Coordinates of C-alpha atoms and ligand atoms in Angstrom, one line a residue:
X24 CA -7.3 -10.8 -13.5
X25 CA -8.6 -8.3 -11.1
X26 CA -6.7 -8.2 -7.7
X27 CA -8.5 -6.4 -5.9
X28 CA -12.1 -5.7 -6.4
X29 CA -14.6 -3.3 -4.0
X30 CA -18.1 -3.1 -3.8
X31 CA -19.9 -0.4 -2.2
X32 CA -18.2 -0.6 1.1
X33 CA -19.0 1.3 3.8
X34 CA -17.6 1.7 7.2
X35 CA -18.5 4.6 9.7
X36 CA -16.7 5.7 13.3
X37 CA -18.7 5.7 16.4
X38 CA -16.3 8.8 18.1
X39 CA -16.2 9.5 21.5
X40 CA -19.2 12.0 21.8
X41 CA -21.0 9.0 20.7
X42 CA -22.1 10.7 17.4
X43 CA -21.0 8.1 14.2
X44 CA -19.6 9.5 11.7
X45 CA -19.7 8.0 7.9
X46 CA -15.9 7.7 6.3
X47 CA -16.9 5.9 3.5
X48 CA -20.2 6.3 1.6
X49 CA -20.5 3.1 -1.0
X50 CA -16.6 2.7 -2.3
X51 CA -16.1 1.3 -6.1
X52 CA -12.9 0.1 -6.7
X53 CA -11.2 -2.1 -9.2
X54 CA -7.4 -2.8 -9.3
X55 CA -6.4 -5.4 -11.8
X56 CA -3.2 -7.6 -12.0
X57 CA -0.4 -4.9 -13.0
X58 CA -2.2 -1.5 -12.0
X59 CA -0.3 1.0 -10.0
X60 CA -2.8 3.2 -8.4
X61 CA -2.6 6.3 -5.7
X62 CA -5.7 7.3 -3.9
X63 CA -5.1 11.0 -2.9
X64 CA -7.4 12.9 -0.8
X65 CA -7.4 15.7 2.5
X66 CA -6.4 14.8 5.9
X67 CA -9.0 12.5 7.7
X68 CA -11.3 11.8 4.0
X69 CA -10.4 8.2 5.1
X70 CA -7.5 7.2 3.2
X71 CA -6.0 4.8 5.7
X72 CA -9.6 3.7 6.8
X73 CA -9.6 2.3 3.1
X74 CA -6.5 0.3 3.2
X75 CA -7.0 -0.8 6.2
X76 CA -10.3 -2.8 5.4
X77 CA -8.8 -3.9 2.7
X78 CA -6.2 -5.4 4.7
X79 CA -8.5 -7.0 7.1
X80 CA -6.7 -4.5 9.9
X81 CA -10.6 -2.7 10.6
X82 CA -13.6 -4.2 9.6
X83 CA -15.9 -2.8 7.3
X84 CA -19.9 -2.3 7.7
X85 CA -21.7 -3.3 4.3
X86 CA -20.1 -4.0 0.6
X87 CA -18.3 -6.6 -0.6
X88 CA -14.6 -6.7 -1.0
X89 CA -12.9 -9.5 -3.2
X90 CA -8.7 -10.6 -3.2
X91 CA -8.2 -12.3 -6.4
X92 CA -11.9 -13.0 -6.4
X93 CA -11.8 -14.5 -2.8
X94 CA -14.6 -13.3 -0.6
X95 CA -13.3 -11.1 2.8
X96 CA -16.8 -11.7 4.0
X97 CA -16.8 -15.7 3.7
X98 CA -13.3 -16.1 5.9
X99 CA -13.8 -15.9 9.6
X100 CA -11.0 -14.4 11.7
X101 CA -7.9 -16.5 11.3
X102 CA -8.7 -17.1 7.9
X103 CA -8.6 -13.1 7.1
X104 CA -5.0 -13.0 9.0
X105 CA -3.8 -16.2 7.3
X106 CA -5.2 -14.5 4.1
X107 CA -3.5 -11.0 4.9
X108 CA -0.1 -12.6 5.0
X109 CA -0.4 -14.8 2.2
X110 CA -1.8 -12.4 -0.3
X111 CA -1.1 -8.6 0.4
X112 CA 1.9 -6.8 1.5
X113 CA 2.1 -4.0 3.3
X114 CA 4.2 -1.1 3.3
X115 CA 3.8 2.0 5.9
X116 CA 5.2 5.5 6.5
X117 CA 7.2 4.8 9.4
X118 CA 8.5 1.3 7.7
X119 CA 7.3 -1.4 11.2
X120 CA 10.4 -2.6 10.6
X121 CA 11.5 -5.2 14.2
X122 CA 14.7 -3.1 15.3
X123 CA 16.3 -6.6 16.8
X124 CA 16.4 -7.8 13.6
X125 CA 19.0 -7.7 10.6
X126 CA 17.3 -6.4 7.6
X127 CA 17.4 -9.3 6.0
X128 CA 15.6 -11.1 8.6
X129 CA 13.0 -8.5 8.2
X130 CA 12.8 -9.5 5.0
X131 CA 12.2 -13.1 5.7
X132 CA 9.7 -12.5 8.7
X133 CA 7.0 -13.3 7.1
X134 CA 8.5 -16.8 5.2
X135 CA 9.6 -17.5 9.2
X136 CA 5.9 -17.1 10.5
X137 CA 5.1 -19.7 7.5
X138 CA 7.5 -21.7 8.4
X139 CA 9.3 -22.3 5.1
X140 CA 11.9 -24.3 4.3
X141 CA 15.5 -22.7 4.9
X142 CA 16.7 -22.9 1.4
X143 CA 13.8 -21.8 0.2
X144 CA 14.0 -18.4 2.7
X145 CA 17.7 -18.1 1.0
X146 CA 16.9 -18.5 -2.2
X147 CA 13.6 -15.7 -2.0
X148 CA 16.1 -13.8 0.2
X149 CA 18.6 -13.1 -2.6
X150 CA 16.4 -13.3 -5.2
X151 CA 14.1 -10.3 -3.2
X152 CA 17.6 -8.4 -1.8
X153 CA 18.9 -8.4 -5.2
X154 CA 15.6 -6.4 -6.9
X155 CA 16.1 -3.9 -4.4
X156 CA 19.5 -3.7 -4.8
X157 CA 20.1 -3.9 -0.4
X158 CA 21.9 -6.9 -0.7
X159 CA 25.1 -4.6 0.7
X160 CA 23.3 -3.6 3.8
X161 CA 21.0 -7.5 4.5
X162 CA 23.1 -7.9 7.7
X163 CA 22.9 -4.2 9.2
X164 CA 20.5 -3.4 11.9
X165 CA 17.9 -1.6 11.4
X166 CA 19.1 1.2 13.7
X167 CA 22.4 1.3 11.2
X168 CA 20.6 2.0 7.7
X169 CA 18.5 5.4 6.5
X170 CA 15.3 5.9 6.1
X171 CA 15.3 5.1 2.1
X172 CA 17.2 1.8 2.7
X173 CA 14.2 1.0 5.6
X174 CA 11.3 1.5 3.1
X175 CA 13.4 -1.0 0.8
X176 CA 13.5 -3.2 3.6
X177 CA 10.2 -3.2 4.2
X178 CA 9.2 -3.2 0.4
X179 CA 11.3 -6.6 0.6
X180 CA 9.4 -8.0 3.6
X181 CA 6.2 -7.1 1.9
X182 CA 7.1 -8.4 -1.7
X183 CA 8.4 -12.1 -0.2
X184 CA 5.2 -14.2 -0.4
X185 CA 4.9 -12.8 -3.9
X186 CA 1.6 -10.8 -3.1
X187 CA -1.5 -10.3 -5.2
X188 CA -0.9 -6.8 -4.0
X189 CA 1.1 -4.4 -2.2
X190 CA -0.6 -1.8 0.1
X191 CA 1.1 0.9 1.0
X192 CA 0.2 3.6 3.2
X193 CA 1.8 7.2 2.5
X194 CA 5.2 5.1 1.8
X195 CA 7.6 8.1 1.0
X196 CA 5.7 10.5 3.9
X197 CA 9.0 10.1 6.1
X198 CA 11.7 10.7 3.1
X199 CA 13.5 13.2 1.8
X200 CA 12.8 13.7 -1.7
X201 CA 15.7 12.1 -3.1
X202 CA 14.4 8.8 -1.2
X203 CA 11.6 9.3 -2.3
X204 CA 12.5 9.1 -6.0
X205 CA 14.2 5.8 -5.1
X206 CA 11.3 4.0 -2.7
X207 CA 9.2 5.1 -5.9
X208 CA 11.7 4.0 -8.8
X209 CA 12.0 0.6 -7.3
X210 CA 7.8 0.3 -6.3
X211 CA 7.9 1.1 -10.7
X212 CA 10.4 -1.7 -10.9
X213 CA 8.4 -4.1 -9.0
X214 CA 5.1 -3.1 -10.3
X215 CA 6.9 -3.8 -13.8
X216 CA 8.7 -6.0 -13.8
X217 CA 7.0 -8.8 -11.5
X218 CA 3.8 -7.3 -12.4
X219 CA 2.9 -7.1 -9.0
X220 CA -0.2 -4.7 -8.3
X221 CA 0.3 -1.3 -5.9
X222 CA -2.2 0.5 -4.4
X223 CA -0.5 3.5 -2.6
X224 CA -2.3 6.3 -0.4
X225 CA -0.1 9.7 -0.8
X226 CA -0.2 13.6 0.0
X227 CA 2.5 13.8 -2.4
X228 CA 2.0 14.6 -5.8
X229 CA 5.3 13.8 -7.5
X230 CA 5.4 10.5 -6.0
X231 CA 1.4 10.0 -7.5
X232 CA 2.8 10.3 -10.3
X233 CA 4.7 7.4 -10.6
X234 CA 1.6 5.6 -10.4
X235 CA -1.0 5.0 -13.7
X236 CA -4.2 5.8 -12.5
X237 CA -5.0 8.5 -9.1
X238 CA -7.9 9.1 -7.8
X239 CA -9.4 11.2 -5.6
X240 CA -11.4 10.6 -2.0
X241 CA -13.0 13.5 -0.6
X242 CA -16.3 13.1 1.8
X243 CA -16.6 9.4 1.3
X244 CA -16.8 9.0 -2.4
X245 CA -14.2 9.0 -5.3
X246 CA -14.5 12.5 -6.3
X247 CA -12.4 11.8 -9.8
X248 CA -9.9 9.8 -11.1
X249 CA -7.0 10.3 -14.1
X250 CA -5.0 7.9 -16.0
X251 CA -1.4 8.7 -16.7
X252 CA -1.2 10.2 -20.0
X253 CA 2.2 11.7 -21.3
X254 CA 5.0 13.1 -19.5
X255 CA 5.6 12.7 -15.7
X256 CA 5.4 16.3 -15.8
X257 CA 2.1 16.7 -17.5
X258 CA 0.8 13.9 -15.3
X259 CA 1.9 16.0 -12.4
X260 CA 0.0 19.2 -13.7
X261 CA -3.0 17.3 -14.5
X262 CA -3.2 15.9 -10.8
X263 CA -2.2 19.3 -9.3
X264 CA -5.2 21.0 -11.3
X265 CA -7.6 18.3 -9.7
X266 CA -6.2 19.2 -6.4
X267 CA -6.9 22.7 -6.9
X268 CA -10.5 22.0 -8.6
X269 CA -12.0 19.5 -6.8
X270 CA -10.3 18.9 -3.5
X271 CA -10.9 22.6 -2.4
X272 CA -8.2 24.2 -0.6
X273 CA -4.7 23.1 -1.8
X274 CA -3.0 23.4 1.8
X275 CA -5.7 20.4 3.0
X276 CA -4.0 18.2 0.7
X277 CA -0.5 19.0 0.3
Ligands
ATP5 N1 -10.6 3.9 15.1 C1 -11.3 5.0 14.9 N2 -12.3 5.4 15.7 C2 -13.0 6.5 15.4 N3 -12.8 7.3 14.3 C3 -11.8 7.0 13.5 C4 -11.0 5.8 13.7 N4 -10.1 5.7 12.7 C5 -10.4 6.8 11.9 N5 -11.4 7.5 12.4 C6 -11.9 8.7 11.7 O1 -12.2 8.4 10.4 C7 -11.9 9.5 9.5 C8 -10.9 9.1 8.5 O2 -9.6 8.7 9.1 P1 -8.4 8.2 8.2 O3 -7.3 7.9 9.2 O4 -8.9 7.1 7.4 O5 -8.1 9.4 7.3 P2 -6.9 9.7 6.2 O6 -7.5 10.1 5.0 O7 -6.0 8.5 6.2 O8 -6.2 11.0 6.9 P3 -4.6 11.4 6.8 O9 -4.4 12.0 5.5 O10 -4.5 12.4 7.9 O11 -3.8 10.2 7.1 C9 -11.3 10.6 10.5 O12 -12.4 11.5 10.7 C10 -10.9 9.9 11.7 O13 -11.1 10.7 12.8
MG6 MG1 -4.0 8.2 6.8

């Protein structure tokens, strides 16, 4: 089954000077049920532009985009927010986790705004807490737990309505690298174990390689793409050396 499906989208910026500018130039994209995928790319290529349409957070300007072969394009409005909650999670760098909250109601927010039944909140609860081993901290605030036990959090929150896909935008950009090697371990857990789909934006190469498939944006169009072959450290080299070959300057990417 393909989860997510684009068709050349494209969405352009008017900025302030009035001049538009064109972030993306006719975007292919296929994720399928159980890919793990890391777009890559310099500072302002439009990354986060990306996600975001396919989140239904912007709108896009021509293309077609398809959520388990559901149409974006036929749903008005509500339907697309309805949709959004149903059907993706989302994970960002600086976790939008409510700080008023215990984690574990963060967790459940979005059963609560469905208005599920309360055994059925429990049981997805400790069923979701337990994957990501946090069900020590579910009663902390969010104030009280680090910055790797807030990306599990939200990993939980995003994971609860069983998603056709998680979205995640640079998801370890605020960790240290140990937390980083756990956010990504347990995103591998998920992705292989419920066979849940993950499309992740990231700057950082060791945690692209976690994923099966990167590719590359650079001015508007997937430059390249490579499928994990072989050892996590010759996937690393082999995305390093597209880096260095086709996104230019290394320092714009890193
Ligand atoms: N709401 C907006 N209005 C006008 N221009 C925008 C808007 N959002 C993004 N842009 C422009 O679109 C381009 C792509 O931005 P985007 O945030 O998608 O880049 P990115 O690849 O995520 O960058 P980064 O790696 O820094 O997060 C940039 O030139 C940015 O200035
Ligand atoms: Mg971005």
């Amino acid at each position: 089954m393909n989860n997510l499906e684009m068709k050349d989208v494209w969405k352009s910026y008017k900025q302030r000077n009035k001049e538009e500018v064109t972030v993306l130039k006719g975007i292919n994209m296929l994720v399928k049920q159980g890919d793990m995928v890391a777009i890559m790319g310099p500072s302002g290529s439009g990354k986060t532009t990306l996600l975001n349409i396919v989140s239904g957070i912007d709108c896009y300007d021509k293309g077609e985009i398809y959520i388990e072969d559901s149409d974006l394009s036929d749903l008005n409005k509500e339907e697309v927010a309805l949709f959004r909650r149903r059907r993706l999670g989302m994970v960002f760098q600086d976790f939008n986790l409510i700080e008023s909250l215990s984690a574990k109601e963060n967790i459940l927010l979005p059963m609560i705004l469905e208005k599920r039944f309360a055994d059925e909140q429990e049981e997805q609860a400790e069923r979701i807490l337990k994957i990501l081993n946090i069900q020590d901290i579910q009663n902390k605030n969010i104030a009280e737990i680090s910055g790797g036990q807030k990306q599990r959090v939200a990993i939980g929150r995003a994971l609860i309505n069983n998603p056709a896909i998680i979205l995640a935008d640079e998801p370890t950009g605020n960790l240290d690298s140990r937390s980083t090697k756990e956010v990504m371990d347990y995103f591998t857990l998920i992705n292989q174990e419920l066979t849940t789909s993950i499309l992740l934006v990231t700057h950082d190469t060791f945690a692209a390689s976690y994923c099966n498939k990167v590719v590359l944006l650079k001015d508007g169009v997937f430059k390249n793409e490579i499928d994990k072959k072989g050892s996590r450290k010759q996937f690393i080299d082999s995305i390093t050396e597209m880096l260095a070959i086709i996104g230019g300057e290394q320092d714009d990417i890193l």
